[in-house]
PDB file of C-alpha atoms and ligand atoms in Angstrom:
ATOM      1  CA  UNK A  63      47.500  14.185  54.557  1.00 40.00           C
ATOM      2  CA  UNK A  64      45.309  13.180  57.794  1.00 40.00           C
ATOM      3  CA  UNK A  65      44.379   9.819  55.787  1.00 54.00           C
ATOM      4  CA  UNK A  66      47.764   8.891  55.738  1.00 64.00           C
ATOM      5  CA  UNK A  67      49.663   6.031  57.924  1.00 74.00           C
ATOM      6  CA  UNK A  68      52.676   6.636  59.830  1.00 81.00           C
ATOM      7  CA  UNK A  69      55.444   3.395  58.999  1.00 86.00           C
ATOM      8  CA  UNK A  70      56.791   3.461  62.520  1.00 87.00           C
ATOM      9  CA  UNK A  71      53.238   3.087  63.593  1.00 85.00           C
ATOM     10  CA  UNK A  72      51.884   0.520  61.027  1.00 87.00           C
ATOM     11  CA  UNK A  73      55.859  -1.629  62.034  1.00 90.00           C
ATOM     12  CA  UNK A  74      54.574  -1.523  65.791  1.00 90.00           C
ATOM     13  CA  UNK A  75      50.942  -2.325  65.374  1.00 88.00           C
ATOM     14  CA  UNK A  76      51.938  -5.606  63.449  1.00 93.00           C
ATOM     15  CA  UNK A  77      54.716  -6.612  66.175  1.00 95.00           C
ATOM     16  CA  UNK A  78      51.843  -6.354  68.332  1.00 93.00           C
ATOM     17  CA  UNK A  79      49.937  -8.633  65.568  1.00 93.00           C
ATOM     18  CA  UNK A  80      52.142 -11.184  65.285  1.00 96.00           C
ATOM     19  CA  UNK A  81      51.428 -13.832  68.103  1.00 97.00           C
ATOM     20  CA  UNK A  82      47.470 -13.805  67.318  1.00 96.00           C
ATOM     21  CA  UNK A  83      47.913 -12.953  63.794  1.00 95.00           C
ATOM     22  CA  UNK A  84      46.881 -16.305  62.701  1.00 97.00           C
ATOM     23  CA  UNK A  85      44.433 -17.138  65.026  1.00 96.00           C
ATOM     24  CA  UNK A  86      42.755 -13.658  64.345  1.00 93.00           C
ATOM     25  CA  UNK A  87      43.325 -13.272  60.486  1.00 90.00           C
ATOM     26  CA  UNK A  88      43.776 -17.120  59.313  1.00 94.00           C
ATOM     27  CA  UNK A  89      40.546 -19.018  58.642  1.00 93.00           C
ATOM     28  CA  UNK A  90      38.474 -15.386  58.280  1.00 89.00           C
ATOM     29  CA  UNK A  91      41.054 -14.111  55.086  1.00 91.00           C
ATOM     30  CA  UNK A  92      41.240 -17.607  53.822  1.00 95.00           C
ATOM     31  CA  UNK A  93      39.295 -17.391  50.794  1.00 94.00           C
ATOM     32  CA  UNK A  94      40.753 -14.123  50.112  1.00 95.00           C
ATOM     33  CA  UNK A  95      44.459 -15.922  50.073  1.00 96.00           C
ATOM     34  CA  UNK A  96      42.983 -18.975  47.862  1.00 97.00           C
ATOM     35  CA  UNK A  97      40.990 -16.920  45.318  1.00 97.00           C
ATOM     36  CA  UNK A  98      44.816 -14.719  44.901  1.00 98.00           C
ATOM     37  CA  UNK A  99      46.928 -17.784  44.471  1.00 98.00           C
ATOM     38  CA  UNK A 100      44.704 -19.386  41.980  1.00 98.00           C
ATOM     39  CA  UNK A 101      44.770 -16.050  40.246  1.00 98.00           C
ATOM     40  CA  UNK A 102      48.713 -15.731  40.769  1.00 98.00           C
ATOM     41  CA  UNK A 103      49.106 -19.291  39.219  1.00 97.00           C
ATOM     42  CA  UNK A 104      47.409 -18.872  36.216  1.00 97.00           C
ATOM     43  CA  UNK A 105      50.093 -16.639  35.268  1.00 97.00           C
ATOM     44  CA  UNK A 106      52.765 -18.689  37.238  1.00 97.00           C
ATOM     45  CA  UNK A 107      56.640 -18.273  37.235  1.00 97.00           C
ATOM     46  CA  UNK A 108      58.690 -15.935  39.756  1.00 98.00           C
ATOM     47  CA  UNK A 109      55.821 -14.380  42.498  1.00 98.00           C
ATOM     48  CA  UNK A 110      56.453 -11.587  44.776  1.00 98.00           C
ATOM     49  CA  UNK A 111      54.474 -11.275  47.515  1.00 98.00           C
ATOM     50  CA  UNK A 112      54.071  -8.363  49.383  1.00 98.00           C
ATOM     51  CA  UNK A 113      53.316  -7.595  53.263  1.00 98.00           C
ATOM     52  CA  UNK A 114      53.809 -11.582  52.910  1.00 98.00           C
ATOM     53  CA  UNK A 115      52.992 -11.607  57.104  1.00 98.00           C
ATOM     54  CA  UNK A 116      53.273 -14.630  58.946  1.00 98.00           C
ATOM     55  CA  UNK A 117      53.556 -16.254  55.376  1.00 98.00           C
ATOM     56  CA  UNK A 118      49.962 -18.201  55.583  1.00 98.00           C
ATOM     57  CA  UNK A 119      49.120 -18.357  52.075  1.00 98.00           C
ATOM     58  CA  UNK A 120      52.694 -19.776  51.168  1.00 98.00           C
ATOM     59  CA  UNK A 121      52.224 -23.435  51.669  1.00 97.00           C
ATOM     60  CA  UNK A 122      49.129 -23.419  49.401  1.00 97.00           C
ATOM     61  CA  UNK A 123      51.148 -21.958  46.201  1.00 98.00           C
ATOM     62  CA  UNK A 124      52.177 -24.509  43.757  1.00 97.00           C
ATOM     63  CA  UNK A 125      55.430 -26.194  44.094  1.00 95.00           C
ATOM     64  CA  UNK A 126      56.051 -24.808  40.174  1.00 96.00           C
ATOM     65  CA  UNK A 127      56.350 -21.176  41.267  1.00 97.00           C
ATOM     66  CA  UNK A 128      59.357 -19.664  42.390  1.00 98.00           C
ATOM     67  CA  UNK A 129      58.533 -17.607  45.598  1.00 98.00           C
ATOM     68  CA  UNK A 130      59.648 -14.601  47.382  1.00 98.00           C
ATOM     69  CA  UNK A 131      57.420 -12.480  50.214  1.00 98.00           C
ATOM     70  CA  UNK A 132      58.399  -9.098  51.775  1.00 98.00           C
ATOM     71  CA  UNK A 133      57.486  -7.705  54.656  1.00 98.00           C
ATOM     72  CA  UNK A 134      57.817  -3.994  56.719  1.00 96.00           C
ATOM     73  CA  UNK A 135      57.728  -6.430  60.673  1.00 96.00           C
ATOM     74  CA  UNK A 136      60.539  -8.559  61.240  1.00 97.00           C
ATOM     75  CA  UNK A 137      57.938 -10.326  64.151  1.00 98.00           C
ATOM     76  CA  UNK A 138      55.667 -11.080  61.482  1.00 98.00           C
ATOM     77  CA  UNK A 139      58.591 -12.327  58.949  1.00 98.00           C
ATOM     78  CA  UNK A 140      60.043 -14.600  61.485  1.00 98.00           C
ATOM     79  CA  UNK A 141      56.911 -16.262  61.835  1.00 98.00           C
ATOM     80  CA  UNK A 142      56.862 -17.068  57.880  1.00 98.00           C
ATOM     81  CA  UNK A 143      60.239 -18.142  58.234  1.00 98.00           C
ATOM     82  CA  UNK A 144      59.268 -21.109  60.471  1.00 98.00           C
ATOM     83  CA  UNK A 145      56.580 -21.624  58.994  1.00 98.00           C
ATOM     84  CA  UNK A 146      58.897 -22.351  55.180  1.00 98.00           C
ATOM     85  CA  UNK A 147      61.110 -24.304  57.714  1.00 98.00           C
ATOM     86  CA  UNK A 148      58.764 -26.392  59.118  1.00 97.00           C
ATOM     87  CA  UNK A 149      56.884 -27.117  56.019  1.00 96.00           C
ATOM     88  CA  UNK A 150      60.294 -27.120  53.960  1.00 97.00           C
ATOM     89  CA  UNK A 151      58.340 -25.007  51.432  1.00 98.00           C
ATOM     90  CA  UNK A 152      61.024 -25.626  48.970  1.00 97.00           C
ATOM     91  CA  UNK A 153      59.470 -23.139  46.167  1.00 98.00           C
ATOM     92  CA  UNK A 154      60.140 -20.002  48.833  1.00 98.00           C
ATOM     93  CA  UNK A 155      63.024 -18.968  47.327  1.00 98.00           C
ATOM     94  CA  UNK A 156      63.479 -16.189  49.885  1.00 97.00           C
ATOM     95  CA  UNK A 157      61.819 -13.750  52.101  1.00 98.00           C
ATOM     96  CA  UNK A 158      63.122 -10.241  53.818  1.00 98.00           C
ATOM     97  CA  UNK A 159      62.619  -7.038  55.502  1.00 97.00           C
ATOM     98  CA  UNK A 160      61.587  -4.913  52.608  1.00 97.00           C
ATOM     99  CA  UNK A 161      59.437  -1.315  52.302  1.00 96.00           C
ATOM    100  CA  UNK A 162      56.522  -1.998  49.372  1.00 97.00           C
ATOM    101  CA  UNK A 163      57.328   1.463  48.804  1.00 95.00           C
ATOM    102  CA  UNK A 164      60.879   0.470  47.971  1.00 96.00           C
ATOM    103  CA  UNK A 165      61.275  -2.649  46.916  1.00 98.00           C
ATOM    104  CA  UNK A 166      65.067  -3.619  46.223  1.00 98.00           C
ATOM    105  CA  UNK A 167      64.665  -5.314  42.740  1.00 98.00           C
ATOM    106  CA  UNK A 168      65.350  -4.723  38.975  1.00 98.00           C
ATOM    107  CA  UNK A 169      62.497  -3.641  36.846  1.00 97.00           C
ATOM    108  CA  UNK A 170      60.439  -6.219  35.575  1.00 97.00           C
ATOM    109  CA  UNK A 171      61.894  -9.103  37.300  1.00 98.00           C
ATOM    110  CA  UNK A 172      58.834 -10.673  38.179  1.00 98.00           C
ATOM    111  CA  UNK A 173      55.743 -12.050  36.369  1.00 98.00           C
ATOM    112  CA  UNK A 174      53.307 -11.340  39.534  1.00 98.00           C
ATOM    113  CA  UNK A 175      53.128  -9.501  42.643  1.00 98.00           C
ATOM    114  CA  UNK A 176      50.555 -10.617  44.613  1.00 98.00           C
ATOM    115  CA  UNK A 177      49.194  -8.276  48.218  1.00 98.00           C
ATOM    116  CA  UNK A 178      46.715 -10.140  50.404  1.00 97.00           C
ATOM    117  CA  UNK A 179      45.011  -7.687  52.259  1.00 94.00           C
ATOM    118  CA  UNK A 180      48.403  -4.878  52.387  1.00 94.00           C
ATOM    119  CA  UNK A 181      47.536  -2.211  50.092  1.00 92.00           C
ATOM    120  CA  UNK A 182      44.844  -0.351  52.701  1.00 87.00           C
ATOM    121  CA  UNK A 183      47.898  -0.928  55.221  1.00 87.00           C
ATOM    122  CA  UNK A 184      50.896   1.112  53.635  1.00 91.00           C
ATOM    123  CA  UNK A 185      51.490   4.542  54.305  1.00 87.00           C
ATOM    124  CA  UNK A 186      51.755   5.663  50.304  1.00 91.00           C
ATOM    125  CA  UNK A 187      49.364   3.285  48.290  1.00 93.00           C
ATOM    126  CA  UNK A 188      50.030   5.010  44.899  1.00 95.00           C
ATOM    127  CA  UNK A 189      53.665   4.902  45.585  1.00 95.00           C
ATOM    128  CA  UNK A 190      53.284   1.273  46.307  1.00 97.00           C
ATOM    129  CA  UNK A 191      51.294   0.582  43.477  1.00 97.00           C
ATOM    130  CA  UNK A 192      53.835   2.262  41.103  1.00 97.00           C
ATOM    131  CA  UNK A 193      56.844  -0.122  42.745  1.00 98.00           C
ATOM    132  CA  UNK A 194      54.441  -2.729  42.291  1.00 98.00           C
ATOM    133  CA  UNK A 195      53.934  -2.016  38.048  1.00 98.00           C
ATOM    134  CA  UNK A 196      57.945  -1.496  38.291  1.00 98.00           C
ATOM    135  CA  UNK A 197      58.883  -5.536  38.762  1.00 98.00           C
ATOM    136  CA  UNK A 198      56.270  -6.717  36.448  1.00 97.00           C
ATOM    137  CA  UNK A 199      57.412  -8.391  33.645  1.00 97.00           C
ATOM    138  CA  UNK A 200      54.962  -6.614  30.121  1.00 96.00           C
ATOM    139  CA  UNK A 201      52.050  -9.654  30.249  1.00 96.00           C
ATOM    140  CA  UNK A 202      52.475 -10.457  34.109  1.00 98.00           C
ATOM    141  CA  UNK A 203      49.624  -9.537  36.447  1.00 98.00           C
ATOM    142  CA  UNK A 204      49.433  -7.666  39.990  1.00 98.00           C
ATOM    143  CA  UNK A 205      46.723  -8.997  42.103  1.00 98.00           C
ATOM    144  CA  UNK A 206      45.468  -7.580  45.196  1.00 97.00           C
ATOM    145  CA  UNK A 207      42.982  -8.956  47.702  1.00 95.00           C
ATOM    146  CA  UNK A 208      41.740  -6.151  50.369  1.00 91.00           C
ATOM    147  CA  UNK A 209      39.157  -4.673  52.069  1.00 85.00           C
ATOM    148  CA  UNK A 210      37.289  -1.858  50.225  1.00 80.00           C
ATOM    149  CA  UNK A 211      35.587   1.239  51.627  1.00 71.00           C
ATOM    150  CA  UNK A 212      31.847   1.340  51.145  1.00 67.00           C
ATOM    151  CA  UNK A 213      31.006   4.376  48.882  1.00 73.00           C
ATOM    152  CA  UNK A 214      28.168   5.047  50.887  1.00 71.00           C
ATOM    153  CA  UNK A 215      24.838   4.246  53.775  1.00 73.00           C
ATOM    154  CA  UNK A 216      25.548   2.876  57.370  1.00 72.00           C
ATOM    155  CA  UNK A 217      29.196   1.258  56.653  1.00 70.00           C
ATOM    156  CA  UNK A 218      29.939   4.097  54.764  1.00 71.00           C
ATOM    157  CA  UNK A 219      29.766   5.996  57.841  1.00 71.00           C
ATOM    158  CA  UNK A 220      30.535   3.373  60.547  1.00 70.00           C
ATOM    159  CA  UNK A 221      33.858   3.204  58.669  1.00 66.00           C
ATOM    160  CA  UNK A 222      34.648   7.070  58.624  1.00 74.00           C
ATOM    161  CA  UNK A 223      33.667   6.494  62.321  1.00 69.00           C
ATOM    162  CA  UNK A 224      36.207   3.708  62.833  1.00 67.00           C
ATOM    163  CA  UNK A 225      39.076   5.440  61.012  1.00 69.00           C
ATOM    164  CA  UNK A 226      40.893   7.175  63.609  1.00 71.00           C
ATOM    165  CA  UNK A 227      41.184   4.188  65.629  1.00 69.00           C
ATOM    166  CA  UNK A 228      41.901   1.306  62.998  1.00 68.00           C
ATOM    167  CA  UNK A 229      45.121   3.904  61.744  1.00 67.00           C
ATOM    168  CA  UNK A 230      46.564   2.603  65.311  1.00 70.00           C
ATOM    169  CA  UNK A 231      45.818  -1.255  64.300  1.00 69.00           C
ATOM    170  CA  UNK A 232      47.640  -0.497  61.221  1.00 65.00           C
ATOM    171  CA  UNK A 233      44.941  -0.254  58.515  1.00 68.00           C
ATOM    172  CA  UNK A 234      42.533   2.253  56.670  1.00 73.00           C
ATOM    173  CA  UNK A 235      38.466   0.631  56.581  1.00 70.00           C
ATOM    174  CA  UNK A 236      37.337   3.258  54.585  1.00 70.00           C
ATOM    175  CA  UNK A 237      39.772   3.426  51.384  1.00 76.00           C
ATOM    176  CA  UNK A 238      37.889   3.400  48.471  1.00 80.00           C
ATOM    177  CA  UNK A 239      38.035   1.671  45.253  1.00 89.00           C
ATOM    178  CA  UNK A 240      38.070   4.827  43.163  1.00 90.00           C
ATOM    179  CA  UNK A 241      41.391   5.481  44.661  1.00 91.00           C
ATOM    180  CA  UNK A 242      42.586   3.013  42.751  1.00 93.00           C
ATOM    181  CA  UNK A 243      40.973   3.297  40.040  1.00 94.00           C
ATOM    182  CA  UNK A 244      42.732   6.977  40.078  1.00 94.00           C
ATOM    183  CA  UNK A 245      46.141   5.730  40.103  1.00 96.00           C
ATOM    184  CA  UNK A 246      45.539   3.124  37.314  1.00 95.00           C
ATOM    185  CA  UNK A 247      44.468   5.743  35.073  1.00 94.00           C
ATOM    186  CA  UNK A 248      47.318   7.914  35.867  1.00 95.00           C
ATOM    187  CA  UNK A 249      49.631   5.134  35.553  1.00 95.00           C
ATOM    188  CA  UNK A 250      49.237   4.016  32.146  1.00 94.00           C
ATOM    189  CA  UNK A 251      51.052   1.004  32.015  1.00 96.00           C
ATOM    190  CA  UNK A 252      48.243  -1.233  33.923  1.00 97.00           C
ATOM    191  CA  UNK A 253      44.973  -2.185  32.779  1.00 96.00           C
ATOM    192  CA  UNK A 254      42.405  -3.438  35.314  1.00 95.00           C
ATOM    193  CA  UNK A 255      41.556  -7.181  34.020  1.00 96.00           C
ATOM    194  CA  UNK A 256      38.782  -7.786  37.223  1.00 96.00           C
ATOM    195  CA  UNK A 257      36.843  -6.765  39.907  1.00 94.00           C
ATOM    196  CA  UNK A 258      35.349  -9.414  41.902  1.00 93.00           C
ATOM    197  CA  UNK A 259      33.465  -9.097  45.619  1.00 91.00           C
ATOM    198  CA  UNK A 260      35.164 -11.534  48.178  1.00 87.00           C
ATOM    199  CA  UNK A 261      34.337 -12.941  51.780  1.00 81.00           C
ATOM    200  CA  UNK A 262      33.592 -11.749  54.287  1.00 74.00           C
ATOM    201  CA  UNK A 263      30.123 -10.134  53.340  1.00 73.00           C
ATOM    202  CA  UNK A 264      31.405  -9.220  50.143  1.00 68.00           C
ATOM    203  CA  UNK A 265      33.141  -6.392  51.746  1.00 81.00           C
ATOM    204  CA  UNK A 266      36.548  -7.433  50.005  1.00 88.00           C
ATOM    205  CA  UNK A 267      37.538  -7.137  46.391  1.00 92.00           C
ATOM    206  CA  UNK A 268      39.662  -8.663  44.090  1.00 96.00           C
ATOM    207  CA  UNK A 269      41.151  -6.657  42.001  1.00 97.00           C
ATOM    208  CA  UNK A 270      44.192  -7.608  38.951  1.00 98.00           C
ATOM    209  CA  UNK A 271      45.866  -5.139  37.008  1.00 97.00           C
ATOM    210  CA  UNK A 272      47.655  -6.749  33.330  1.00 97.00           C
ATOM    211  CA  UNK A 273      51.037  -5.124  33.547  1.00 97.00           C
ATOM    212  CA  UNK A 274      51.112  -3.675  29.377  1.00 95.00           C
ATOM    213  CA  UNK A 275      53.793  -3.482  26.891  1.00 85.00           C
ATOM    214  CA  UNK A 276      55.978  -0.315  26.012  1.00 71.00           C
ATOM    215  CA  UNK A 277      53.479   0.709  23.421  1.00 61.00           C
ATOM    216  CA  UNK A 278      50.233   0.110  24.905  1.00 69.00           C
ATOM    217  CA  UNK A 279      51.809   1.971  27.569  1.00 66.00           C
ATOM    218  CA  UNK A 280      52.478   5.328  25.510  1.00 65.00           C
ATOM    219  CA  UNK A 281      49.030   4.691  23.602  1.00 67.00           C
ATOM    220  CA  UNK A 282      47.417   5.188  27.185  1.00 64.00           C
ATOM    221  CA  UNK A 283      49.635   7.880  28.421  1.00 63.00           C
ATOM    222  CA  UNK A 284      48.536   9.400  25.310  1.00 66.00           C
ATOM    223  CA  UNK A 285      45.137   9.379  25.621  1.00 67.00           C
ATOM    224  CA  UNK A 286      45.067  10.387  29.310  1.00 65.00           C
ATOM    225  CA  UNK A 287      46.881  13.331  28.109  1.00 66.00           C
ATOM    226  CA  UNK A 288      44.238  14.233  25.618  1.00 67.00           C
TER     227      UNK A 288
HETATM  228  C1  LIG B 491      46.776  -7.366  57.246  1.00 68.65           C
HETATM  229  S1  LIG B 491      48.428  -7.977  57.160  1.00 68.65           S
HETATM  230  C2  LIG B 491      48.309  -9.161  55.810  1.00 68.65           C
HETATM  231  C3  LIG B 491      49.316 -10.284  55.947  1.00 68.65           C
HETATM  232  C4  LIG B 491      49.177 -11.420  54.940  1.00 68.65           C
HETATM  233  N1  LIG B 491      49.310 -10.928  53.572  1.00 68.65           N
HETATM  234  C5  LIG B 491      47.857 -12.137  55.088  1.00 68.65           C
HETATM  235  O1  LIG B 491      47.186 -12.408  54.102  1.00 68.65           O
HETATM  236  O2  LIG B 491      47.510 -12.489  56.203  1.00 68.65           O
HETATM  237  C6  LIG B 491      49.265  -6.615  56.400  1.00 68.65           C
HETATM  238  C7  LIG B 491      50.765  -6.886  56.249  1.00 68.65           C
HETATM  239  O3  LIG B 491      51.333  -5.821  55.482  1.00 68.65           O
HETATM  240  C8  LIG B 491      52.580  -5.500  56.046  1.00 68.65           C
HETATM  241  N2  LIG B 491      52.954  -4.138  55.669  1.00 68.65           N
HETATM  242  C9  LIG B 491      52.376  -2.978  56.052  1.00 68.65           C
HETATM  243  N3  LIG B 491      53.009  -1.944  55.499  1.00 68.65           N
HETATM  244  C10 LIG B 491      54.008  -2.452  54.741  1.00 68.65           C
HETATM  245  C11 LIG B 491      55.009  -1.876  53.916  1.00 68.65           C
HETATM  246  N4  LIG B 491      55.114  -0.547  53.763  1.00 68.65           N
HETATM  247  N5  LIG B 491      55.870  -2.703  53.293  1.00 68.65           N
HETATM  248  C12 LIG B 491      55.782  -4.046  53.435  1.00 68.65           C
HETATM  249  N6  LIG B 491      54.843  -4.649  54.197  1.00 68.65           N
HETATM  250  C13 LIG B 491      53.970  -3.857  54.845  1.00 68.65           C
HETATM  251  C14 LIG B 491      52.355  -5.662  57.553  1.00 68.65           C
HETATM  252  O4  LIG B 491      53.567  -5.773  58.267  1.00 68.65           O
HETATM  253  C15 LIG B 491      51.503  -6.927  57.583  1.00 68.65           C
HETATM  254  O5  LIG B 491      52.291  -8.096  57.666  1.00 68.65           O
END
């Protein structure tokens, strides 16, 4: 597919990322982070996060959670890695080298994965998604923080515009919400809980997704079916 990202390409724009990343991405993202933890907490318990970077939300989780963050760039890893180090973030139970589209754990062994501004960044979003429903515990919540396409008018097509070049950088401006929207549907075993507009400009969203049961599950495979 020509919107697709290429993993070698997304793993060298982010080594290129890594020494500016925070000064680039840190204060403009920040609300983004907060408004993701707060919404990770209410839940609580074992949190993944995903495309975990340089690890800049980490120090502001609660010291109650268990922690672990994944990331495709070991440049951006190490960076979180000192940063656990030299905050002795003692509730980071771990972080590694890890493909979103593969992530090495059991089924439901988490109560919420949490992606701050990833999912527009990894080559396969649906696949992602669908690893993401996988280690969520029935009850726990995925919560995503990202930039969303306009659907249409000047960003709209500024954004089309920018494509080809922001694919390099190791993102995609003008992926839509109703993508997701698809692959919830399809799913079946998520249920969108919120939709909320973020800073910068309101051009981010905030999006959670309740992980259901076994038989709410069915019930809505069902009724897609129909
Ligand atoms: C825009 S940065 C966001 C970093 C951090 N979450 C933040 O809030 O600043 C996107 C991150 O996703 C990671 N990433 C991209 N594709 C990935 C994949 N397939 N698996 C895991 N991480 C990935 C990148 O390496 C990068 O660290």
């Amino acid at each position: 597919m020509a919107d697709e990202l290429d993993k070698d390409v997304i793993a060298k724009a982010y080594a290129r990322w890594a020494p500016i990343y925070d000064l680039v991405f840190g204060a403009v993202f920040d609300r983004g982070r907060k408004a993701s933890i707060a919404a990770a907490e209410r839940i609580g318990g074992r949190i993944l996060e995903v495309g975990v970077g340089t690890g800049l939300s980490l120090p502001d989780y609660s010291w109650t959670n268990r922690l672990i963050g994944v990331d495709l760039s070991a440049p951006m890893l190490r960076k979180a890695k000192a940063r656990v180090v030299e905050h002795r973030l003692t509730h980071v139970d771990g972080l590694a080298v890890m493909d979103a589209q593969r992530l090495g754990f059991q089924d439901a062994a988490f109560d919420v994965v949490v992606a701050q501004y990833v999912i527009t960044a990894v080559p396969d979003p649906e696949a992602t998604l669908d690893e993401f429903a996988r280690v969520i515990k029935p009850g726990g919540e995925i919560i995503l923080v990202n930039h969303l396409g306009a659907e249409q008018g000047l960003r709209a097509v500024f954004e089309k515009w920018f494509a080809q070049l922001a694919r390099r950088l190791g993102w995609r401006p003008e992926f839509r919400w109703e993508r997701i929207a698809q692959w919830a549907a399809r799913h079946g075993g998520v249920r969108v809980v919120e939709r909320r507009p973020m800073p910068p400009l309101g051009h981010f969203s905030l999006i959670r997704f309740a992980r259901l049961g076994r038989a709410a599950s069915d019930d809505a495979a069902a009724r897609a079916a129909q």
